Amino acid sequence: MPNHDEFRPMRSRGRARTREDRAEVAERSLDDTFAYYAAKYGLTPPGEPAVSDDPPYGDRWTTWDDSTAGQRGPQPYPDWVVTELGAVDTELGILKTGKEADVFLLERSVPGSDRRTLMAAKRYRDPQHRMFHRDDGYREGRRDKKSRVNRAIAKGSAFGREAVAGQWARAEFDALVALWSAGVAVPYPVQILGTELLMEFIGDDGGNAAPRLAQLRPDPAELDDLWEQLAYNLSLLALAGYAHGDLSVYNLLVQDGRLVVIDVPQIVDVVGNPHGREFLDRDVRNVGDWFTARGLDPDRVDQLGRDLAADARLA
């Protein structure tokens, strides 16, 4: 049994404080002590403004430096794209609500300068509050490189639903990059982070979005010009191997007479998707009906359908 009456010295746990050490602590003033710990732990001295990592205004610092090269738009970047790392993002309101995502107006500006730009921030919703219509049909031919992701999507697990959201956001970003590079009139894709896609705002400097084609009442000359622009852009799209997949007069904007194609998360690879030709024909038919109702010759709609099939090498 241990002898509790026996004295045993304790093992040293480090250098013992000397008389000089204790004297130094005793002589340290309260202010010096606070300064020491303030420097160590980032505390703010009494009477001084708190130090914060928040931007001087707005909602957040720019997310530009959070994105990698593969998450940014094609180079050279347009002059209006703000790439300064000291920029600030300010949310100005909502532009559009939808089944899959909401679109917000965002200003990115550099404090202390007149450098600023407006962008559309498209944010895909949480999987439990999102409804992708005709999801399976659009995703035919679109697979993830990782087999476990494909299995999760097929099972419809929580991870699989998250993967679907990422696929839609990434699919739209990649489509915008491809179409912009091919010369199609689409918003320039600035960057993507997670399920937020930042792109060119189609509208004026005051934050007023360009009207949709459905809102216009064009005269015969304007109608003809808009049809020619549409045919040209759809031809470029088909030559690149794509169909919009959900084209209508509500996802075509007209800014100062220029037709711009928007909302391309469901863009279809007409070669990889077994229903590619059906998507191509439906795009033409959906918009063609609006034009023919306003006086366009129906034969021009039929001819465009044939031309696009040939452009996509489906004829």
mmCIF file of N, CA, C and O in Angstrom, residues 69-101:
data_model
loop_
_atom_site.group_PDB
_atom_site.id
_atom_site.type_symbol
_atom_site.label_atom_id
_atom_site.label_comp_id
_atom_site.label_asym_id
_atom_site.label_seq_id
_atom_site.Cartn_x
_atom_site.Cartn_y
_atom_site.Cartn_z
ATOM 1 N N ALA A 69 -10.454 30.227 -61.679
ATOM 2 C CA ALA A 69 -10.481 30.521 -63.112
ATOM 3 C C ALA A 69 -11.647 29.822 -63.800
ATOM 4 O O ALA A 69 -12.309 30.382 -64.668
ATOM 5 N N GLY A 70 -11.944 28.595 -63.418
ATOM 6 C CA GLY A 70 -13.042 27.855 -64.039
ATOM 7 C C GLY A 70 -14.411 28.317 -63.598
ATOM 8 O O GLY A 70 -15.422 27.850 -64.136
ATOM 9 N N GLN A 71 -14.468 29.241 -62.628
ATOM 10 C CA GLN A 71 -15.741 29.764 -62.147
ATOM 11 C C GLN A 71 -15.967 31.196 -62.588
ATOM 12 O O GLN A 71 -16.874 31.864 -62.093
ATOM 13 N N ARG A 72 -15.165 31.664 -63.524
ATOM 14 C CA ARG A 72 -15.296 33.030 -64.046
ATOM 15 C C ARG A 72 -15.578 32.993 -65.531
ATOM 16 O O ARG A 72 -15.320 32.000 -66.202
ATOM 17 N N GLY A 73 -16.118 34.102 -66.033
ATOM 18 C CA GLY A 73 -16.499 34.177 -67.430
ATOM 19 C C GLY A 73 -15.293 34.158 -68.363
ATOM 20 O O GLY A 73 -14.142 34.278 -67.935
ATOM 21 N N PRO A 74 -15.565 34.019 -69.674
ATOM 22 C CA PRO A 74 -14.470 33.930 -70.648
ATOM 23 C C PRO A 74 -13.663 35.231 -70.727
ATOM 24 O O PRO A 74 -14.201 36.316 -70.571
ATOM 25 N N GLN A 75 -12.384 35.078 -70.950
ATOM 26 C CA GLN A 75 -11.497 36.226 -71.113
ATOM 27 C C GLN A 75 -11.359 36.562 -72.602
ATOM 28 O O GLN A 75 -11.522 35.703 -73.459
ATOM 29 N N PRO A 76 -11.043 37.832 -72.907
ATOM 30 C CA PRO A 76 -10.810 38.940 -71.969
ATOM 31 C C PRO A 76 -12.110 39.400 -71.325
ATOM 32 O O PRO A 76 -13.153 39.418 -71.974
ATOM 33 N N TYR A 77 -12.019 39.762 -70.042
ATOM 34 C CA TYR A 77 -13.208 40.225 -69.340
ATOM 35 C C TYR A 77 -13.656 41.565 -69.927
ATOM 36 O O TYR A 77 -12.824 42.427 -70.219
ATOM 37 N N PRO A 78 -14.960 41.763 -70.094
ATOM 38 C CA PRO A 78 -15.447 43.075 -70.536
ATOM 39 C C PRO A 78 -15.008 44.173 -69.572
ATOM 40 O O PRO A 78 -14.823 43.926 -68.375
ATOM 41 N N ASP A 79 -14.864 45.391 -70.083
ATOM 42 C CA ASP A 79 -14.387 46.498 -69.254
ATOM 43 C C ASP A 79 -15.287 46.770 -68.059
ATOM 44 O O ASP A 79 -14.824 47.256 -67.020
ATOM 45 N N TRP A 80 -16.576 46.474 -68.198
ATOM 46 C CA TRP A 80 -17.500 46.808 -67.117
ATOM 47 C C TRP A 80 -17.419 45.827 -65.949
ATOM 48 O O TRP A 80 -17.964 46.107 -64.870
ATOM 49 N N VAL A 81 -16.768 44.683 -66.124
ATOM 50 C CA VAL A 81 -16.664 43.699 -65.046
ATOM 51 C C VAL A 81 -15.697 44.223 -63.981
ATOM 52 O O VAL A 81 -14.542 44.526 -64.278
ATOM 53 N N VAL A 82 -16.159 44.335 -62.742
ATOM 54 C CA VAL A 82 -15.346 44.852 -61.641
ATOM 55 C C VAL A 82 -14.594 43.680 -61.013
ATOM 56 O O VAL A 82 -15.197 42.796 -60.398
ATOM 57 N N THR A 83 -13.286 43.688 -61.180
ATOM 58 C CA THR A 83 -12.457 42.598 -60.656
ATOM 59 C C THR A 83 -11.625 43.023 -59.451
ATOM 60 O O THR A 83 -10.890 42.205 -58.892
ATOM 61 N N GLU A 84 -11.721 44.289 -59.044
ATOM 62 C CA GLU A 84 -10.951 44.764 -57.896
ATOM 63 C C GLU A 84 -11.349 44.006 -56.628
ATOM 64 O O GLU A 84 -12.536 43.856 -56.323
ATOM 65 N N LEU A 85 -10.355 43.574 -55.864
ATOM 66 C CA LEU A 85 -10.621 42.771 -54.675
ATOM 67 C C LEU A 85 -11.186 43.590 -53.523
ATOM 68 O O LEU A 85 -11.715 43.041 -52.564
ATOM 69 N N GLY A 86 -11.080 44.918 -53.594
ATOM 70 C CA GLY A 86 -11.637 45.767 -52.547
ATOM 71 C C GLY A 86 -13.054 46.223 -52.837
ATOM 72 O O GLY A 86 -13.582 47.095 -52.146
ATOM 73 N N ALA A 87 -13.702 45.636 -53.850
ATOM 74 C CA ALA A 87 -15.056 46.038 -54.220
ATOM 75 C C ALA A 87 -16.080 45.529 -53.216
ATOM 76 O O ALA A 87 -15.815 44.611 -52.434
ATOM 77 N N VAL A 88 -17.255 46.121 -53.264
ATOM 78 C CA VAL A 88 -18.345 45.797 -52.341
ATOM 79 C C VAL A 88 -19.588 45.443 -53.149
ATOM 80 O O VAL A 88 -19.899 46.083 -54.151
ATOM 81 N N ASP A 89 -20.308 44.409 -52.697
ATOM 82 C CA ASP A 89 -21.564 43.998 -53.332
ATOM 83 C C ASP A 89 -22.738 44.525 -52.526
ATOM 84 O O ASP A 89 -22.804 44.330 -51.303
ATOM 85 N N THR A 90 -23.667 45.186 -53.208
ATOM 86 C CA THR A 90 -24.868 45.720 -52.576
ATOM 87 C C THR A 90 -26.093 45.191 -53.303
ATOM 88 O O THR A 90 -26.226 45.373 -54.512
ATOM 89 N N GLU A 91 -26.975 44.544 -52.568
ATOM 90 C CA GLU A 91 -28.208 44.015 -53.160
ATOM 91 C C GLU A 91 -29.240 45.136 -53.233
ATOM 92 O O GLU A 91 -29.534 45.782 -52.236
ATOM 93 N N LEU A 92 -29.812 45.347 -54.428
ATOM 94 C CA LEU A 92 -30.719 46.467 -54.656
ATOM 95 C C LEU A 92 -32.179 46.057 -54.780
ATOM 96 O O LEU A 92 -33.044 46.921 -54.885
ATOM 97 N N GLY A 93 -32.469 44.780 -54.792
ATOM 98 C CA GLY A 93 -33.856 44.345 -54.909
ATOM 99 C C GLY A 93 -33.975 43.091 -55.746
ATOM 100 O O GLY A 93 -32.980 42.568 -56.262
ATOM 101 N N ILE A 94 -35.192 42.615 -55.909
ATOM 102 C CA ILE A 94 -35.430 41.398 -56.664
ATOM 103 C C ILE A 94 -35.963 41.739 -58.046
ATOM 104 O O ILE A 94 -36.786 42.651 -58.209
ATOM 105 N N LEU A 95 -35.454 41.037 -59.045
ATOM 106 C CA LEU A 95 -35.868 41.248 -60.426
ATOM 107 C C LEU A 95 -36.932 40.261 -60.866
ATOM 108 O O LEU A 95 -37.832 40.598 -61.628
ATOM 109 N N LYS A 96 -36.809 39.029 -60.384
ATOM 110 C CA LYS A 96 -37.709 37.991 -60.860
ATOM 111 C C LYS A 96 -37.728 36.829 -59.867
ATOM 112 O O LYS A 96 -36.693 36.460 -59.318
ATOM 113 N N THR A 97 -38.904 36.261 -59.649
ATOM 114 C CA THR A 97 -39.027 35.024 -58.895
ATOM 115 C C THR A 97 -39.445 33.923 -59.857
ATOM 116 O O THR A 97 -40.178 34.168 -60.815
ATOM 117 N N GLY A 98 -38.964 32.719 -59.618
ATOM 118 C CA GLY A 98 -39.273 31.616 -60.504
ATOM 119 C C GLY A 98 -39.396 30.318 -59.754
ATOM 120 O O GLY A 98 -39.216 30.264 -58.526
ATOM 121 N N LYS A 99 -39.700 29.247 -60.484
ATOM 122 C CA LYS A 99 -39.864 27.944 -59.863
ATOM 123 C C LYS A 99 -38.532 27.387 -59.380
ATOM 124 O O LYS A 99 -38.463 26.710 -58.360
ATOM 125 N N GLU A 100 -37.468 27.661 -60.124
ATOM 126 C CA GLU A 100 -36.176 27.078 -59.798
ATOM 127 C C GLU A 100 -35.249 28.031 -59.059
ATOM 128 O O GLU A 100 -34.416 27.610 -58.267
ATOM 129 N N ALA A 101 -35.392 29.336 -59.338
ATOM 130 C CA ALA A 101 -34.440 30.295 -58.792
ATOM 131 C C ALA A 101 -35.075 31.675 -58.725
ATOM 132 O O ALA A 101 -36.087 31.939 -59.377
#
